[in-house]
Short mmCIF file of C-alpha atoms in Angstrom, two decimals:
data_model
loop_
_atom_site.label_atom_id
_atom_site.label_comp_id
_atom_site.label_asym_id
_atom_site.label_seq_id
_atom_site.Cartn_x
_atom_site.Cartn_y
_atom_site.Cartn_z
CA MET A 1 -22.74 -5.99 -8.40
CA LEU A 2 -21.20 -8.01 -5.56
CA GLY A 3 -17.82 -7.98 -7.29
CA ILE A 4 -17.89 -4.18 -7.62
CA ALA A 5 -19.05 -3.79 -4.01
CA LEU A 6 -16.19 -5.96 -2.77
CA GLY A 7 -13.71 -4.03 -4.93
CA LEU A 8 -14.93 -0.75 -3.45
CA ALA A 9 -14.76 -2.28 0.04
CA SER A 10 -11.14 -3.17 -0.68
CA SER A 11 -10.42 0.45 -1.67
CA LEU A 12 -12.14 1.78 1.43
CA SER A 13 -10.24 -0.60 3.72
CA PHE A 14 -6.86 0.14 2.16
CA GLY A 15 -7.51 3.89 2.10
CA ILE A 16 -8.50 4.07 5.77
CA SER A 17 -5.62 1.79 6.75
CA ASP A 18 -3.11 4.01 4.94
CA PHE A 19 -4.50 7.16 6.57
CA LEU A 20 -4.35 5.58 10.03
CA ALA A 21 -0.79 4.38 9.37
CA GLY A 22 0.30 7.88 8.42
CA ILE A 23 -1.12 9.70 11.43
CA THR A 24 -0.05 6.94 13.84
CA ALA A 25 3.51 6.87 12.46
CA ARG A 26 3.75 10.61 13.07
CA ARG A 27 2.86 10.04 16.70
CA VAL A 28 4.68 6.82 17.66
CA GLY A 29 7.22 6.23 14.86
CA THR A 30 7.29 4.27 11.61
CA LEU A 31 9.00 1.16 13.00
CA ALA A 32 6.49 0.81 15.83
CA VAL A 33 3.53 1.03 13.44
CA LEU A 34 5.15 -1.41 11.04
CA LEU A 35 5.94 -3.92 13.79
CA PHE A 36 2.60 -3.96 15.60
CA SER A 37 0.45 -3.88 12.46
CA MET A 38 2.50 -6.77 11.04
CA VAL A 39 1.96 -8.82 14.21
CA VAL A 40 -1.80 -8.30 13.94
CA TYR A 41 -1.76 -9.10 10.23
CA PHE A 42 0.29 -12.27 10.89
CA ALA A 43 -2.12 -13.48 13.57
CA LEU A 44 -5.16 -12.88 11.38
CA ALA A 45 -3.51 -14.66 8.42
CA VAL A 46 -2.93 -17.71 10.64
CA LEU A 47 -6.58 -17.58 11.71
CA TRP A 48 -7.65 -17.35 8.05
CA ILE A 49 -5.69 -20.50 7.22
CA VAL A 50 -7.13 -22.41 10.17
CA VAL A 51 -10.72 -21.39 9.40
CA SER A 52 -10.50 -21.94 5.63
CA GLY A 53 -8.60 -25.21 5.83
CA THR A 54 -6.73 -24.24 2.66
CA GLY A 55 -4.00 -26.50 1.32
CA ALA A 56 -0.30 -25.72 1.61
CA PRO A 57 1.52 -24.11 -1.33
CA THR A 58 4.18 -25.81 -3.44
CA ALA A 59 7.90 -25.16 -3.00
CA SER A 60 8.00 -22.81 -6.01
CA GLN A 61 5.06 -20.85 -4.68
CA VAL A 62 6.81 -20.50 -1.32
CA GLY A 63 9.77 -18.98 -3.18
CA TYR A 64 7.55 -16.50 -5.01
CA ALA A 65 5.75 -15.63 -1.78
CA ALA A 66 9.04 -15.05 0.05
CA ALA A 67 10.28 -12.72 -2.69
CA ALA A 68 6.94 -10.93 -2.69
CA GLY A 69 7.26 -10.55 1.08
CA VAL A 70 10.63 -8.84 0.73
CA GLY A 71 9.11 -6.43 -1.78
CA VAL A 72 6.06 -5.56 0.28
CA GLY A 73 8.17 -5.25 3.45
CA ILE A 74 10.42 -2.64 1.83
CA GLY A 75 7.36 -0.99 0.32
CA LEU A 76 5.51 -0.70 3.63
CA ALA A 77 8.53 0.68 5.48
CA ALA A 78 9.09 3.36 2.83
CA PHE A 79 5.37 4.09 2.53
CA TYR A 80 4.74 4.58 6.25
CA GLN A 81 7.81 6.79 6.53
CA GLY A 82 6.65 8.84 3.54
CA LEU A 83 3.20 9.27 5.09
CA ALA A 84 4.80 10.28 8.39
CA VAL A 85 7.05 13.03 6.98
CA GLY A 86 5.16 14.18 3.89
CA THR A 87 1.79 15.10 2.45
CA MET A 88 -0.52 12.06 2.44
CA SER A 89 -2.50 13.44 -0.51
CA ILE A 90 0.66 13.14 -2.64
CA VAL A 91 2.44 10.15 -1.09
CA ALA A 92 -0.52 7.73 -1.25
CA PRO A 93 -1.27 8.10 -5.00
CA ILE A 94 2.42 7.89 -5.98
CA ALA A 95 2.95 4.76 -3.88
CA ALA A 96 -0.05 3.19 -5.61
CA THR A 97 1.64 3.45 -9.02
CA GLY A 98 3.49 0.23 -8.22
CA VAL A 99 1.13 -1.49 -10.65
CA ILE A 100 3.58 -0.26 -13.31
CA VAL A 101 6.11 -2.91 -12.20
CA PRO A 102 4.16 -6.03 -13.31
CA ILE A 103 3.20 -4.23 -16.52
CA VAL A 104 6.86 -3.49 -17.29
CA ALA A 105 7.78 -7.07 -16.38
CA GLY A 106 5.18 -8.24 -18.89
CA ILE A 107 6.59 -5.94 -21.56
CA VAL A 108 10.10 -7.32 -20.95
CA GLY A 109 8.60 -10.80 -21.31
CA GLY A 110 7.15 -9.88 -24.70
CA GLU A 111 3.61 -8.81 -23.73
CA ASP A 112 1.86 -5.91 -25.42
CA PRO A 113 0.61 -3.49 -22.70
CA GLY A 114 -2.01 -2.05 -25.04
CA LEU A 115 -3.01 1.56 -25.56
CA VAL A 116 -5.02 1.99 -22.32
CA ARG A 117 -2.25 0.76 -20.02
CA SER A 118 0.36 2.74 -21.94
CA LEU A 119 -1.69 5.89 -21.48
CA GLY A 120 -2.09 5.00 -17.80
CA MET A 121 1.68 4.70 -17.30
CA ALA A 122 2.27 7.99 -19.09
CA SER A 123 -0.39 9.73 -17.00
CA ALA A 124 1.11 8.37 -13.76
CA VAL A 125 4.62 9.54 -14.67
CA VAL A 126 3.39 13.01 -15.64
CA GLY A 127 1.38 13.15 -12.42
CA ILE A 128 4.44 12.32 -10.30
CA VAL A 129 6.45 15.07 -12.01
CA LEU A 130 3.68 17.60 -11.34
CA ALA A 131 3.33 16.47 -7.72
CA VAL A 132 7.06 16.98 -7.15
CA ARG A 133 6.74 20.60 -8.23
CA GLY A 134 5.46 21.73 -4.86
CA PRO A 135 5.60 25.15 -3.26
CA ARG A 136 9.02 26.70 -2.79
CA ALA A 137 10.45 27.71 0.53
CA PRO A 138 11.96 31.21 0.99
CA GLY A 139 15.05 31.61 -1.18
CA GLY A 140 13.76 29.31 -3.91
CA SER A 141 14.72 25.95 -2.38
CA ARG A 142 12.11 23.22 -2.23
CA VAL A 143 10.74 21.92 1.04
CA VAL A 144 13.11 19.11 2.01
CA ASP A 145 10.51 16.86 3.69
CA ALA A 146 8.26 17.09 0.63
CA ARG A 147 11.02 15.88 -1.67
CA ARG A 148 12.10 13.19 0.77
CA SER A 149 8.54 11.91 1.15
CA ILE A 150 8.19 11.56 -2.63
CA VAL A 151 11.42 9.53 -2.75
CA TYR A 152 9.92 7.26 -0.09
CA ALA A 153 6.71 7.05 -2.14
CA VAL A 154 8.59 5.96 -5.26
CA ILE A 155 10.51 3.32 -3.27
CA ALA A 156 7.18 2.15 -1.85
CA ALA A 157 5.74 1.92 -5.37
CA LEU A 158 8.65 -0.29 -6.46
CA GLY A 159 8.24 -2.51 -3.39
CA PHE A 160 4.47 -2.82 -3.81
CA GLY A 161 4.94 -3.40 -7.52
CA THR A 162 7.27 -6.31 -6.83
CA PHE A 163 4.57 -7.77 -4.58
CA TYR A 164 1.88 -7.33 -7.28
CA TRP A 165 4.17 -8.99 -9.82
CA LEU A 166 5.02 -12.05 -7.71
CA VAL A 167 1.83 -12.58 -5.71
CA SER A 168 -0.06 -14.05 -8.66
CA PRO A 169 2.22 -17.12 -9.18
CA ALA A 170 2.58 -17.39 -5.40
CA SER A 171 -1.20 -17.57 -4.87
CA GLU A 172 -2.17 -20.18 -7.45
CA THR A 173 -3.22 -22.68 -4.78
CA SER A 174 -3.49 -20.62 -1.60
CA LEU A 175 -3.79 -16.86 -1.05
CA PRO A 176 -3.89 -17.15 2.78
CA TRP A 177 -0.63 -19.13 2.84
CA THR A 178 0.99 -16.60 0.52
CA LEU A 179 0.07 -13.72 2.81
CA LEU A 180 1.32 -15.63 5.85
CA ILE A 181 4.66 -16.42 4.18
CA CYS A 182 5.05 -12.77 3.21
CA ARG A 183 4.74 -11.79 6.87
CA THR A 184 6.91 -14.71 8.04
CA ILE A 185 9.72 -13.34 5.87
CA THR A 186 9.38 -9.68 6.83
CA LEU A 187 8.35 -9.77 10.49
CA PRO A 188 11.68 -11.12 11.85
CA VAL A 189 13.53 -8.51 9.80
CA VAL A 190 11.41 -5.70 11.24
CA ILE A 191 11.93 -7.05 14.76
CA GLY A 192 15.70 -7.14 14.12
CA VAL A 193 15.72 -3.55 12.85
CA VAL A 194 13.74 -2.39 15.90
CA VAL A 195 16.25 -4.10 18.23
CA VAL A 196 19.37 -2.87 16.40
CA ALA A 197 18.02 0.67 16.06
CA GLY A 198 16.95 0.70 19.69
CA ALA A 199 13.59 2.11 18.63
CA SER A 200 11.34 3.04 21.52
CA LEU A 201 7.98 1.25 21.58
CA ARG A 202 6.70 2.96 24.71
CA ARG A 203 4.29 5.31 22.94
CA ALA A 204 3.12 2.47 20.69
CA LEU A 205 1.94 0.60 23.79
CA GLU A 206 -0.55 3.32 24.70
CA ARG A 207 -4.17 2.26 24.36
CA ARG A 208 -4.90 4.63 21.46
CA ALA A 209 -1.83 3.51 19.50
CA ILE A 210 -2.57 -0.19 20.06
CA ALA A 211 -6.12 0.30 18.78
CA ALA A 212 -4.79 2.10 15.69
CA THR A 213 -2.16 -0.51 14.82
CA CYS A 214 -4.67 -3.33 15.31
CA ALA A 215 -7.04 -1.53 12.95
CA ILE A 216 -4.24 -1.03 10.39
CA GLY A 217 -3.37 -4.72 10.33
CA ALA A 218 -6.99 -5.87 10.26
CA LEU A 219 -8.02 -3.41 7.54
CA SER A 220 -5.04 -4.37 5.36
CA LEU A 221 -5.96 -8.04 5.48
CA ALA A 222 -9.65 -7.23 4.98
CA ALA A 223 -8.77 -5.23 1.88
CA ILE A 224 -6.87 -8.14 0.34
CA TRP A 225 -9.65 -10.57 1.21
CA SER A 226 -12.28 -8.24 -0.31
CA TYR A 227 -10.28 -7.96 -3.52
CA ALA A 228 -9.72 -11.72 -3.75
CA GLU A 229 -13.42 -12.43 -3.14
CA GLY A 230 -14.43 -9.69 -5.57
CA THR A 231 -12.53 -11.37 -8.40
CA ARG A 232 -14.56 -14.53 -7.74
CA HIS A 233 -17.90 -12.71 -8.04
CA GLY A 234 -17.24 -10.15 -10.76
CA ASP A 235 -15.20 -9.28 -13.82
CA LEU A 236 -11.49 -9.01 -12.94
CA ALA A 237 -10.98 -5.73 -14.81
CA VAL A 238 -13.96 -4.06 -13.13
CA VAL A 239 -12.99 -5.26 -9.65
CA ALA A 240 -9.38 -4.17 -10.24
CA VAL A 241 -10.50 -0.65 -11.16
CA ALA A 242 -12.82 -0.43 -8.13
CA SER A 243 -10.08 -1.62 -5.78
CA SER A 244 -7.50 0.77 -7.28
CA LEU A 245 -9.34 3.84 -5.98
CA TYR A 246 -7.94 3.57 -2.44
CA PRO A 247 -5.48 6.52 -2.79
CA ALA A 248 -8.53 8.75 -3.31
CA VAL A 249 -9.87 7.61 0.08
CA THR A 250 -6.59 8.52 1.80
CA THR A 251 -6.46 11.84 -0.05
CA VAL A 252 -10.00 12.81 0.96
CA LEU A 253 -9.37 11.87 4.60
CA ALA A 254 -6.14 13.87 4.63
CA ARG A 255 -7.93 16.85 3.11
CA TYR A 256 -10.83 16.93 5.53
CA ARG A 257 -9.26 15.48 8.69
CA LEU A 258 -5.81 17.08 8.48
CA GLY A 259 -6.61 20.11 6.34
CA GLU A 260 -3.91 19.34 3.77
CA ARG A 261 -3.64 21.91 0.98
CA LEU A 262 -2.13 21.34 -2.45
CA THR A 263 -1.12 23.83 -5.11
CA ALA A 264 -3.04 23.79 -8.39
CA GLY A 265 -0.14 21.94 -10.03
CA GLN A 266 -0.02 19.33 -7.28
CA GLN A 267 -3.78 18.82 -7.50
CA GLY A 268 -3.40 18.23 -11.23
CA GLY A 269 -0.55 15.83 -10.55
CA VAL A 270 -2.56 13.81 -8.01
CA LEU A 271 -5.51 13.60 -10.41
CA ALA A 272 -3.19 12.49 -13.23
CA VAL A 273 -1.71 9.77 -10.99
CA LEU A 274 -5.18 8.56 -9.95
CA LEU A 275 -6.29 8.51 -13.60
CA GLY A 276 -3.17 6.57 -14.50
CA ILE A 277 -3.83 3.98 -11.79
CA VAL A 278 -7.39 3.45 -13.02
CA LEU A 279 -6.27 3.15 -16.65
CA MET A 280 -3.55 0.64 -15.77
CA ALA A 281 -6.01 -1.42 -13.74
CA ALA A 282 -8.56 -1.31 -16.55
CA GLY A 283 -6.14 -2.11 -19.35
#
């Protein structure tokens, strides 16, 4: 039971974090949210290492962690931008389909994905297609921001998927060090982009925005910790399924806090994506 509870806690933390990231990015900008939440995450990862006294990773694991950091950095930037300009109820589930990447990597390496995971991938793809078929604007053209947000969501899925694929070999001896290295790689890049782009951080320094970005960073790290601990206390497949439900949390919050409305086809698409995520996690 503890493993399932921790898996659900991971979903809840990720789901709330994603929702907060979306609404905060709309108010203060994607780069500001990315920068400040990464700083908080980095600081907490350092604290985790100090408290746990975990050993340092090997050189090969550092390489995997660095590559995973590049993937998750690109994924987060695209994801937060997608949440800022699009419909969270659609963007969050599509971005979560990144679990397809390690499955495909396994297939290329000669692994058999099995019937359940194959059905999950098919369901996710069908769901994305249905979600894209949103309401038309006058004259028959699709809403530009909706299409753009789905492109961001797909890029985010590829970035997150790269992280999922590489984080396992990177974390063989130390998960905290892996997470710290991921941020060490991406944080300077984000700082550089903020400087080059001349992005304004003034609104991000308001008390409300600082509280939100601190919560985003803390909840993200808490979600990963909950998942890692859950796998130590329960069956991996069960914990993975429980922790994969986080897009549903974001979707529910967007529905009841922001009043987001989806067409019948989009609702079917979101459900198909969520089903696909669960099947892939369970396979």
